[in-house]
CSV table of C-alpha atoms in Angstrom, one decimal:
chain,number,residue,atom,x,y,z
A,8,MET,CA,91.8,88.4,116.7
A,9,GLY,CA,89.2,90.4,118.5
A,10,SER,CA,91.1,92.9,120.5
A,11,GLY,CA,94.1,90.6,120.6
A,12,TRP,CA,92.8,88.5,123.5
A,13,SER,CA,92.4,84.8,122.8
A,14,SER,CA,89.4,83.8,124.9
A,15,GLU,CA,85.8,85.0,124.8
A,16,GLU,CA,86.0,86.4,128.3
A,17,GLU,CA,89.1,88.3,127.5
A,18,ARG,CA,87.6,89.7,124.3
A,19,GLN,CA,85.0,91.7,126.3
A,20,PRO,CA,85.7,95.4,126.5
A,21,LEU,CA,87.8,96.5,129.4
A,22,LEU,CA,86.0,99.9,129.6
A,23,GLY,CA,83.2,100.1,132.1
A,24,PRO,CA,79.9,101.8,131.6
A,25,GLY,CA,80.3,105.6,131.3
A,26,LEU,CA,84.0,105.5,130.7
A,27,GLY,CA,83.8,105.6,126.9
A,28,PRO,CA,82.0,107.9,124.5
A,29,ALA,CA,78.2,107.5,124.0
A,30,PRO,CA,77.2,104.6,121.8
A,31,GLY,CA,77.9,105.4,118.2
A,32,ALA,CA,79.4,108.8,119.0
A,33,ALA,CA,82.7,107.9,117.3
A,34,TRP,CA,80.9,106.8,114.2
A,35,ARG,CA,78.4,109.6,113.9
A,36,SER,CA,80.9,112.5,113.8
A,37,ARG,CA,83.6,111.5,111.3
A,38,GLY,CA,84.5,115.1,110.5
A,39,GLU,CA,84.9,115.8,114.2
A,40,ALA,CA,87.1,112.7,114.6
A,41,ALA,CA,89.7,114.1,112.2
A,42,ALA,CA,89.5,117.6,113.8
A,43,ALA,CA,89.9,116.2,117.3
A,44,ALA,CA,92.8,113.9,116.3
A,45,ALA,CA,94.6,116.8,114.6
A,46,ALA,CA,94.1,119.1,117.6
A,47,LEU,CA,95.3,116.6,120.2
A,48,PRO,CA,98.9,117.1,121.3
A,49,ALA,CA,101.2,114.2,120.5
A,50,ALA,CA,102.0,113.7,124.2
A,51,ALA,CA,98.4,113.4,125.4
A,52,PRO,CA,98.0,111.0,128.3
A,53,SER,CA,96.8,107.5,127.6
A,54,PRO,CA,94.6,105.5,129.9
A,55,GLY,CA,96.6,102.4,129.2
A,56,ARG,CA,100.2,101.5,129.8
A,57,VAL,CA,103.1,100.7,127.5
A,58,TYR,CA,106.0,98.4,128.4
A,59,GLY,CA,109.6,98.5,127.3
A,60,ARG,CA,109.4,94.9,126.1
A,61,ARG,CA,107.2,96.2,123.2
A,62,TRP,CA,110.4,97.1,121.3
A,63,LEU,CA,111.7,93.5,121.7
A,64,VAL,CA,108.4,92.1,120.3
A,65,LEU,CA,108.6,94.6,117.4
A,66,LEU,CA,112.3,93.7,116.8
A,67,LEU,CA,111.5,89.9,116.6
A,68,PHE,CA,108.6,90.4,114.3
A,69,SER,CA,110.4,92.8,112.0
A,70,LEU,CA,113.5,90.5,111.8
A,71,LEU,CA,111.1,87.7,110.9
A,72,GLY,CA,109.7,89.8,108.1
A,73,PHE,CA,113.2,90.8,107.0
A,74,VAL,CA,114.4,87.2,106.7
A,75,GLN,CA,111.2,86.1,105.0
A,76,GLY,CA,111.8,88.7,102.3
A,77,LEU,CA,115.4,87.8,102.0
A,78,VAL,CA,114.6,84.1,101.6
A,79,TRP,CA,111.9,84.9,99.0
A,80,ASN,CA,114.3,86.8,96.8
A,81,THR,CA,117.2,84.4,97.2
A,82,TRP,CA,117.2,83.2,93.6
A,83,GLY,CA,116.4,86.2,91.4
A,84,PRO,CA,119.8,88.0,91.9
A,85,ILE,CA,121.8,84.8,91.3
A,86,GLN,CA,119.6,83.3,88.6
A,87,ASN,CA,122.5,82.7,86.2
A,88,SER,CA,124.5,81.0,88.8
A,89,ALA,CA,121.5,78.9,89.9
A,90,ARG,CA,121.0,77.8,86.3
A,91,GLN,CA,124.5,76.4,86.1
A,92,ALA,CA,124.6,74.8,89.5
A,93,TYR,CA,121.1,73.2,89.6
A,94,GLY,CA,120.0,73.2,86.0
A,95,PHE,CA,117.1,75.6,86.6
A,96,SER,CA,115.1,76.7,83.5
A,97,SER,CA,113.7,80.1,82.9
A,98,TRP,CA,110.3,78.8,84.1
A,99,ASP,CA,111.9,77.5,87.3
A,100,ILE,CA,113.4,80.9,88.1
A,101,ALA,CA,110.1,82.6,87.5
A,102,LEU,CA,108.2,80.1,89.6
A,103,LEU,CA,110.7,80.5,92.5
A,104,VAL,CA,109.7,84.1,92.6
A,105,LEU,CA,106.0,83.5,92.1
A,106,TRP,CA,105.8,81.2,95.1
A,107,GLY,CA,105.7,84.4,97.2
A,108,PRO,CA,102.4,85.7,95.7
A,109,ILE,CA,101.0,82.1,95.5
A,110,GLY,CA,101.6,81.9,99.2
A,111,PHE,CA,99.0,84.5,99.7
A,112,MET,CA,96.2,82.2,98.4
A,113,PRO,CA,95.4,80.9,101.9
A,114,CYS,CA,95.9,84.3,103.5
A,115,PHE,CA,92.3,84.2,104.8
A,116,ALA,CA,93.2,81.1,106.9
A,117,PHE,CA,96.0,83.0,108.5
A,118,MET,CA,93.6,85.9,109.1
A,119,TRP,CA,91.2,83.5,110.8
A,120,LEU,CA,94.0,82.1,113.0
A,121,LEU,CA,95.1,85.6,114.0
A,122,ASP,CA,91.5,86.5,114.8
A,123,LYS,CA,90.9,83.4,116.9
A,124,ARG,CA,94.3,82.5,118.4
A,125,GLY,CA,96.1,85.7,118.6
A,126,LEU,CA,99.6,87.0,117.6
A,127,ARG,CA,101.9,84.4,119.4
A,128,ILE,CA,100.4,81.3,117.8
A,129,THR,CA,100.3,82.9,114.4
A,130,VAL,CA,103.9,84.1,114.5
A,131,LEU,CA,105.1,80.7,115.8
A,132,LEU,CA,103.3,78.9,113.0
A,133,THR,CA,104.8,81.4,110.5
A,134,SER,CA,108.3,81.0,111.8
A,135,PHE,CA,108.0,77.2,111.8
A,136,LEU,CA,106.9,77.2,108.2
A,137,MET,CA,110.0,79.2,107.4
A,138,VAL,CA,112.2,76.7,109.3
A,139,LEU,CA,110.7,73.9,107.3
A,140,GLY,CA,111.1,75.8,104.0
A,141,THR,CA,114.7,76.8,104.5
A,142,GLY,CA,115.5,73.3,105.9
A,143,LEU,CA,114.2,71.6,102.8
A,144,ARG,CA,116.4,73.6,100.6
A,145,CYS,CA,119.5,72.5,102.6
A,146,ILE,CA,118.9,68.7,102.3
A,147,PRO,CA,122.1,67.3,100.7
A,148,ILE,CA,120.9,65.3,97.7
A,149,SER,CA,122.9,64.6,94.5
A,150,ASP,CA,119.9,64.1,92.3
A,151,LEU,CA,119.3,67.5,90.7
A,152,VAL,CA,115.7,66.8,89.8
A,153,LEU,CA,114.8,66.0,93.4
A,154,LYS,CA,116.9,68.9,94.7
A,155,ARG,CA,115.0,71.3,92.5
A,156,ARG,CA,111.7,70.0,93.8
A,157,LEU,CA,112.9,70.4,97.4
A,158,ILE,CA,113.9,74.0,96.6
A,159,HIS,CA,110.5,74.7,95.1
A,160,ALA,CA,108.8,73.2,98.1
A,161,GLY,CA,110.9,75.3,100.4
A,162,GLN,CA,110.1,78.5,98.6
A,163,LEU,CA,106.4,77.7,98.8
A,164,LEU,CA,106.6,77.1,102.5
A,165,ASN,CA,108.4,80.4,102.9
A,166,GLY,CA,105.7,82.1,100.7
A,167,LEU,CA,103.0,80.8,103.1
A,168,ALA,CA,104.7,82.9,105.8
A,169,GLY,CA,104.0,86.1,103.8
A,170,PRO,CA,100.4,86.8,104.9
A,171,THR,CA,101.5,87.1,108.5
A,172,VAL,CA,104.6,89.1,108.1
A,173,MET,CA,102.9,91.5,105.7
A,174,ASN,CA,99.5,91.8,107.3
A,175,ALA,CA,99.9,91.6,111.0
A,176,ALA,CA,101.9,94.8,111.5
A,177,PRO,CA,98.9,97.0,112.4
A,178,PHE,CA,97.6,94.4,114.8
A,179,LEU,CA,101.0,94.3,116.6
A,180,SER,CA,101.2,98.1,116.8
A,181,THR,CA,97.6,98.3,118.2
A,182,THR,CA,98.2,95.5,120.7
A,183,TRP,CA,101.6,96.8,122.1
A,184,PHE,CA,101.9,100.5,121.2
A,185,SER,CA,100.2,103.7,122.3
A,186,ALA,CA,98.3,106.0,119.9
A,187,ASP,CA,101.3,108.3,119.4
A,188,GLU,CA,103.6,105.3,118.4
A,189,ARG,CA,101.2,103.1,116.3
A,190,ALA,CA,102.1,104.5,112.8
A,191,THR,CA,105.8,104.2,113.5
A,192,ALA,CA,105.5,100.7,114.7
A,193,THR,CA,103.4,99.7,111.7
A,194,ALA,CA,105.9,101.2,109.4
A,195,ILE,CA,108.9,99.4,110.9
A,196,ALA,CA,107.1,96.0,111.0
A,197,SER,CA,105.7,96.3,107.5
A,198,MET,CA,108.8,97.8,105.8
A,199,LEU,CA,111.4,95.4,107.0
A,200,SER,CA,110.0,92.6,104.8
A,201,TYR,CA,110.6,94.8,101.7
A,202,LEU,CA,114.0,95.7,102.9
A,203,GLY,CA,114.9,92.0,103.2
A,204,GLY,CA,114.0,91.5,99.6
A,205,ALA,CA,116.2,94.4,98.6
A,206,CYS,CA,119.2,93.1,100.6
A,207,ALA,CA,119.0,89.9,98.6
A,208,PHE,CA,120.4,91.9,95.7
A,209,LEU,CA,123.5,92.5,97.8
A,210,VAL,CA,123.9,89.2,99.7
A,211,GLY,CA,123.6,86.8,96.7
A,212,PRO,CA,125.9,88.4,94.2
A,213,LEU,CA,128.5,89.1,97.0
A,214,VAL,CA,128.7,85.5,98.1
A,215,VAL,CA,127.9,83.6,94.8
A,216,PRO,CA,130.2,84.2,91.8
A,217,ALA,CA,128.8,84.6,88.4
A,218,PRO,CA,129.3,81.7,85.9
A,219,ASN,CA,132.1,82.0,83.3
A,220,GLY,CA,130.7,80.8,80.0
A,221,THR,CA,134.0,81.0,78.1
A,222,ALA,CA,135.9,78.6,80.4
A,223,PRO,CA,137.1,75.2,79.2
A,224,LEU,CA,135.0,72.1,80.0
A,225,LEU,CA,137.1,71.0,83.0
A,226,ALA,CA,137.4,74.5,84.4
A,227,SER,CA,133.6,74.9,83.8
A,228,GLU,CA,132.9,71.7,85.9
A,229,ASN,CA,135.1,73.1,88.7
A,230,SER,CA,133.4,76.4,88.5
A,231,ARG,CA,130.0,74.8,88.7
A,232,ALA,CA,131.0,72.9,91.8
A,233,HIS,CA,132.3,76.1,93.4
A,234,ILE,CA,129.2,78.0,92.5
A,235,LYS,CA,127.1,75.2,94.0
A,236,ASP,CA,129.1,75.3,97.2
A,237,ARG,CA,128.7,79.0,97.5
A,238,ILE,CA,124.9,78.8,96.9
A,239,GLU,CA,124.7,76.2,99.6
A,240,THR,CA,126.6,78.4,102.0
A,241,VAL,CA,123.9,81.1,101.5
A,242,LEU,CA,121.1,78.5,102.0
A,243,TYR,CA,122.7,77.1,105.2
A,244,ALA,CA,123.2,80.7,106.5
A,245,GLU,CA,119.6,81.6,105.9
A,246,PHE,CA,118.4,78.3,107.5
A,247,GLY,CA,120.6,79.1,110.6
A,248,VAL,CA,119.1,82.6,111.0
A,249,VAL,CA,115.6,81.4,110.6
A,250,CYS,CA,116.2,78.7,113.3
A,251,LEU,CA,117.6,81.3,115.6
A,252,LEU,CA,114.6,83.6,115.1
A,253,PHE,CA,112.2,80.6,115.7
A,254,SER,CA,114.0,79.8,118.9
A,255,ALA,CA,113.8,83.4,120.0
A,256,THR,CA,110.0,83.7,119.3
A,257,LEU,CA,109.4,80.3,121.0
A,258,ALA,CA,111.3,81.5,124.1
A,259,TYR,CA,109.8,84.9,124.3
A,260,PHE,CA,107.0,86.3,122.2
A,261,PRO,CA,104.0,87.2,124.4
A,262,PRO,CA,100.6,87.4,122.8
A,263,ARG,CA,99.8,90.7,124.5
A,264,PRO,CA,101.0,93.0,127.3
A,265,PRO,CA,99.6,92.6,130.8
A,266,LEU,CA,97.6,95.9,130.3
A,267,PRO,CA,96.5,97.3,127.0
A,268,PRO,CA,98.4,100.4,125.8
A,269,SER,CA,95.2,102.3,124.7
A,270,VAL,CA,91.5,102.4,124.9
A,271,ALA,CA,91.2,101.1,121.3
A,272,ALA,CA,93.4,98.1,122.1
A,273,ALA,CA,91.1,97.2,125.0
A,274,SER,CA,87.8,97.6,123.1
A,275,GLN,CA,85.7,94.8,121.7
A,276,ARG,CA,86.0,94.0,117.9
A,277,LEU,CA,83.7,92.5,115.4
A,278,SER,CA,83.7,88.8,114.7
A,279,TYR,CA,85.4,87.2,111.7
A,280,ARG,CA,82.1,86.9,109.7
A,281,ARG,CA,80.8,90.3,110.6
A,282,SER,CA,84.1,91.9,109.7
A,283,PHE,CA,83.9,90.7,106.1
A,284,CYS,CA,80.3,91.9,105.9
A,285,ARG,CA,81.4,95.3,107.2
A,286,LEU,CA,84.3,95.5,104.7
A,287,LEU,CA,82.4,94.4,101.6
A,288,SER,CA,79.5,96.8,102.4
A,289,ASN,CA,81.7,99.8,103.1
A,290,LEU,CA,82.1,101.8,99.9
A,291,ARG,CA,84.6,104.1,101.5
A,292,PHE,CA,86.8,101.2,102.4
A,293,LEU,CA,86.5,99.7,98.9
A,294,MET,CA,87.5,103.0,97.4
A,295,ILE,CA,90.6,103.4,99.5
A,296,ALA,CA,91.4,99.6,99.1
A,297,LEU,CA,91.4,100.1,95.3
A,298,ALA,CA,93.6,103.2,95.6
A,299,TYR,CA,96.1,100.9,97.4
A,300,ALA,CA,95.8,97.7,95.5
A,301,ILE,CA,95.9,98.9,91.9
A,302,PRO,CA,99.1,101.0,91.9
A,303,LEU,CA,101.0,98.8,94.3
A,304,GLY,CA,100.0,95.7,92.3
A,305,VAL,CA,101.1,97.4,89.1
A,306,PHE,CA,104.3,98.6,90.6
A,307,ALA,CA,105.2,95.1,92.0
A,308,GLY,CA,104.7,93.6,88.5
A,309,TRP,CA,106.6,96.4,86.8
A,310,SER,CA,109.5,96.0,89.2
A,311,GLY,CA,109.7,92.3,88.5
A,312,VAL,CA,110.4,92.9,84.8
A,313,LEU,CA,112.3,96.2,85.2
A,314,ASP,CA,115.4,94.8,83.6
A,315,LEU,CA,113.4,93.8,80.5
A,316,ILE,CA,111.7,97.3,80.4
A,317,LEU,CA,115.1,99.0,80.6
A,318,THR,CA,116.8,96.8,78.0
A,319,PRO,CA,115.6,98.8,75.0
A,320,VAL,CA,117.2,102.0,76.5
A,321,HIS,CA,120.5,100.1,77.0
A,322,VAL,CA,120.4,99.7,80.7
A,323,SER,CA,122.2,96.6,82.0
A,324,GLN,CA,120.7,94.0,84.3
A,325,VAL,CA,123.1,95.1,87.0
A,326,ASP,CA,122.0,98.7,86.8
A,327,ALA,CA,118.4,97.6,86.8
A,328,GLY,CA,119.0,95.7,90.0
A,329,TRP,CA,120.6,98.6,91.7
A,330,ILE,CA,117.7,100.8,90.7
A,331,GLY,CA,115.3,98.4,92.3
A,332,PHE,CA,117.5,98.1,95.4
A,333,TRP,CA,117.7,101.9,96.1
A,334,SER,CA,114.0,102.4,95.4
A,335,ILE,CA,113.1,99.9,98.0
A,336,VAL,CA,115.6,101.1,100.6
A,337,GLY,CA,114.6,104.7,100.0
A,338,GLY,CA,110.9,103.8,100.3
A,339,CYS,CA,111.6,102.0,103.7
A,340,VAL,CA,113.5,105.0,105.1
A,341,VAL,CA,110.9,107.6,103.9
A,342,GLY,CA,108.0,105.3,104.9
A,343,ILE,CA,109.2,105.1,108.5
A,344,ALA,CA,109.9,108.9,108.5
A,345,MET,CA,106.4,109.7,107.2
A,346,ALA,CA,104.9,107.4,109.8
A,347,ARG,CA,106.7,109.1,112.6
A,348,PHE,CA,105.5,112.4,111.2
A,349,ALA,CA,102.0,111.0,111.2
A,350,ASP,CA,102.3,110.1,114.8
A,351,PHE,CA,103.2,113.7,115.7
A,352,ILE,CA,100.7,115.4,113.5
A,353,ARG,CA,97.7,113.0,113.8
A,354,GLY,CA,94.7,113.1,111.6
A,355,MET,CA,96.7,113.9,108.4
A,356,LEU,CA,96.9,110.5,106.7
A,357,LYS,CA,94.9,111.5,103.7
A,358,LEU,CA,97.1,114.6,103.2
A,359,ILE,CA,100.3,112.5,103.4
A,360,LEU,CA,98.9,110.1,100.8
A,361,LEU,CA,97.9,112.9,98.5
A,362,LEU,CA,101.5,114.3,98.6
A,363,LEU,CA,103.0,110.8,98.0
A,364,PHE,CA,100.8,109.9,95.1
A,365,SER,CA,101.3,113.3,93.5
A,366,GLY,CA,105.0,112.6,93.5
A,367,ALA,CA,104.4,109.1,92.3
A,368,THR,CA,102.3,110.3,89.4
A,369,LEU,CA,104.9,112.9,88.3
A,370,SER,CA,107.8,110.4,88.7
A,371,SER,CA,106.1,107.7,86.7
A,372,THR,CA,105.1,110.2,84.0
A,373,TRP,CA,108.7,111.4,83.8
A,374,PHE,CA,110.0,107.9,83.4
A,375,THR,CA,107.5,107.0,80.7
A,376,LEU,CA,108.1,110.1,78.7
A,377,THR,CA,111.9,109.7,79.1
A,378,CYS,CA,111.7,106.2,77.6
A,379,LEU,CA,109.9,107.8,74.6
A,380,ASN,CA,112.8,110.3,74.0
A,381,SER,CA,112.6,109.8,70.3
A,382,ILE,CA,109.2,111.5,70.5
A,383,THR,CA,109.4,113.7,73.5
A,384,HIS,CA,113.2,114.6,73.1
A,385,LEU,CA,113.7,114.4,76.8
A,386,PRO,CA,117.3,113.7,77.9
A,387,LEU,CA,117.7,109.9,78.3
A,388,THR,CA,120.7,109.4,80.6
A,389,THR,CA,121.6,107.0,83.4
A,390,VAL,CA,121.0,109.9,85.9
A,391,THR,CA,117.4,110.6,84.7
A,392,LEU,CA,116.5,106.9,84.7
A,393,TYR,CA,117.9,106.3,88.1
A,394,ALA,CA,116.2,109.4,89.5
A,395,SER,CA,112.8,108.8,88.1
A,396,CYS,CA,112.7,105.1,89.0
A,397,ILE,CA,114.1,105.6,92.5
A,398,LEU,CA,111.7,108.5,93.2
A,399,LEU,CA,108.8,106.4,92.0
A,400,GLY,CA,109.8,103.5,94.3
A,401,VAL,CA,110.3,105.9,97.2
A,402,PHE,CA,106.8,107.5,96.8
A,403,LEU,CA,104.9,104.2,96.4
A,404,ASN,CA,106.7,102.0,98.9
A,405,SER,CA,106.6,104.7,101.6
A,406,SER,CA,102.8,104.9,101.2
A,407,ILE,CA,102.2,101.3,102.4
A,408,PRO,CA,102.3,101.9,106.2
A,409,ILE,CA,100.2,105.1,105.8
A,410,PHE,CA,97.6,103.1,103.9
A,411,PHE,CA,97.6,100.4,106.6
A,412,GLU,CA,96.9,102.9,109.3
A,413,LEU,CA,94.2,104.6,107.3
A,414,PHE,CA,92.5,101.3,106.5
A,415,VAL,CA,92.3,100.4,110.2
A,416,GLU,CA,91.0,103.9,111.1
A,417,THR,CA,88.3,103.8,108.4
A,418,VAL,CA,86.7,100.4,109.3
A,419,TYR,CA,87.3,100.2,113.1
A,420,PRO,CA,86.2,98.1,115.0
A,421,VAL,CA,87.0,95.5,112.3
A,422,PRO,CA,90.2,93.7,113.4
A,423,GLU,CA,93.5,95.0,111.9
A,424,GLY,CA,94.7,91.7,110.5
A,425,ILE,CA,91.5,91.0,108.5
A,426,THR,CA,91.4,94.6,107.1
A,427,CYS,CA,95.0,94.5,105.9
A,428,GLY,CA,94.7,90.9,104.7
A,429,VAL,CA,91.9,91.8,102.3
A,430,VAL,CA,93.7,94.7,100.7
A,431,THR,CA,97.0,92.8,100.5
A,432,PHE,CA,95.2,90.0,98.8
A,433,LEU,CA,93.7,92.5,96.3
A,434,SER,CA,97.1,93.9,95.6
A,435,ASN,CA,98.6,90.4,94.9
A,436,MET,CA,95.6,89.7,92.7
A,437,PHE,CA,96.3,92.7,90.5
A,438,MET,CA,100.0,91.8,90.3
A,439,GLY,CA,99.0,88.2,89.3
A,440,VAL,CA,96.7,89.5,86.5
A,441,LEU,CA,99.5,91.7,85.1
A,442,LEU,CA,102.0,88.9,85.2
A,443,PHE,CA,99.5,86.7,83.4
A,444,PHE,CA,99.2,89.3,80.6
A,445,LEU,CA,103.0,89.6,80.5
A,446,THR,CA,103.3,85.9,79.5
A,447,PHE,CA,101.4,86.8,76.2
A,448,TYR,CA,102.8,90.3,75.6
A,449,HIS,CA,106.4,89.9,76.9
A,450,THR,CA,107.9,91.0,73.6
A,451,GLU,CA,106.4,94.5,73.8
A,452,LEU,CA,106.5,96.1,77.2
A,453,SER,CA,106.0,99.8,76.4
A,454,TRP,CA,102.3,99.6,77.2
A,455,PHE,CA,103.4,98.5,80.8
A,456,ASN,CA,105.1,101.9,81.3
A,457,TRP,CA,101.8,103.7,80.7
A,458,CYS,CA,100.0,101.5,83.3
A,459,LEU,CA,102.2,103.1,86.0
A,460,PRO,CA,101.1,106.8,85.6
A,461,GLY,CA,97.6,105.7,84.9
A,462,SER,CA,97.3,103.7,88.0
A,463,CYS,CA,98.9,106.4,90.2
A,464,LEU,CA,96.6,109.0,88.7
A,465,LEU,CA,93.6,106.8,89.4
A,466,SER,CA,94.7,106.3,92.9
A,467,LEU,CA,95.3,110.0,93.4
A,468,LEU,CA,91.7,110.8,92.3
A,469,LEU,CA,90.3,108.1,94.6
A,470,ILE,CA,92.2,109.4,97.6
A,471,LEU,CA,91.1,113.0,96.7
A,472,CYS,CA,87.4,111.9,96.7
A,473,PHE,CA,87.8,109.7,99.8
A,474,ARG,CA,86.2,111.1,103.0
A,475,GLU,CA,88.6,110.2,105.9
A,476,SER,CA,87.6,109.3,109.4
A,477,TYR,CA,89.6,108.4,112.5
A,478,ASP,CA,87.2,106.2,114.5
A,479,ARG,CA,90.0,104.3,116.4
A,480,LEU,CA,91.9,107.5,117.3
A,481,TYR,CA,88.8,109.4,118.2
A,482,LEU,CA,88.0,106.7,120.8
A,483,ASP,CA,91.4,107.2,122.3
A,484,VAL,CA,91.0,111.0,122.2
A,485,VAL,CA,87.6,111.0,123.9
A,486,VAL,CA,88.5,108.7,126.7
A,487,SER,CA,91.9,110.2,127.3
A,488,VAL,CA,90.5,113.7,127.6
């Protein structure tokens, strides 16, 4: 990845001697970095240049992430219909969802590709994997066993696209956007993938009818054929959209602008091996990485079984789906708004995270105590459950782009893709561990509710003890001034 340039010559710093700060200055004065960043006006001049085409690049990347999330969550909202149409078992449905986290296993290979070959090659490979995956699901085969295997293979290929669409957002924002637009671009590029997964709750049920279990045998066969036709309509539509996006990125997705937008974008970065050494030896990074990975991993696993958690309090699967949908949508909107605020008031990422996780801790505690209304006597109503769950999702989901920006600032000049790839891998690892425990303790999920406020409180304490620095922004500030 370097600075986003693909050759050794291009990876050399564009700043001549004497134009940047003194060697090590940005790393010796971490407290001064935050103060200088906060004091700098949002409209400070930049030594680089930004191009209008940056918004087209951001749009293509964001749409790719949106569709990847949509394809990943195709089967969950229509699982009952998929069971009748293709004979899926409960294990099949669970595995179709798990192909997403499993697709993160080779994420380090995609990080290496992003580091060595740049953004265009990585995005093209990612979109091509999505074309293959959605195409396999559309092959017309009457053999249901083979059809199910093709669908599983397609979901796995789509899952392999996850590391790029979820990790490369900070790299794209640094490569194309100026310092006062980076957080906003990171939020848009990273949040659209989650929004795509949320929209699957609308697209699937609106197009695919639910099965009618009380219909006669002949009517049931006709209903099964109709459901299968509607599911295939969704699969063909997703395949067409993915092909369109692949054609667009193939036609126009430049690896970098002609001139870098900022000093940080033009500076030299650490190599792939040295980056990992820097990350693993940086206690401050490990602290903030755990503050991100633990609560986000717990929340992802908790969201996956939300309908089972809410069943004892008499909340239907449909209502649980709507709660998940609005929590993700609210998190995307608030996340982009918070990132835009962070661009205007720079040097405040830690404060924003403290506010968000204070709200997340209170919301998760409210939800957990509400579910124990027989002991706490708190009102257990649809309104309180909706409010506590949606607020929890809003606070946690909106923290993702803020975390990404803080990771990059903390370990600069480690490349952005490597940094975010490591923390996202940790988050998926925590989610996988929780899902593993759920396979043994799925009959009693009350303990899972206590994991949420506990993880949010732990993260809040880690953020509170974290000593922030803005090495990348400080470099832009010094050279700009």
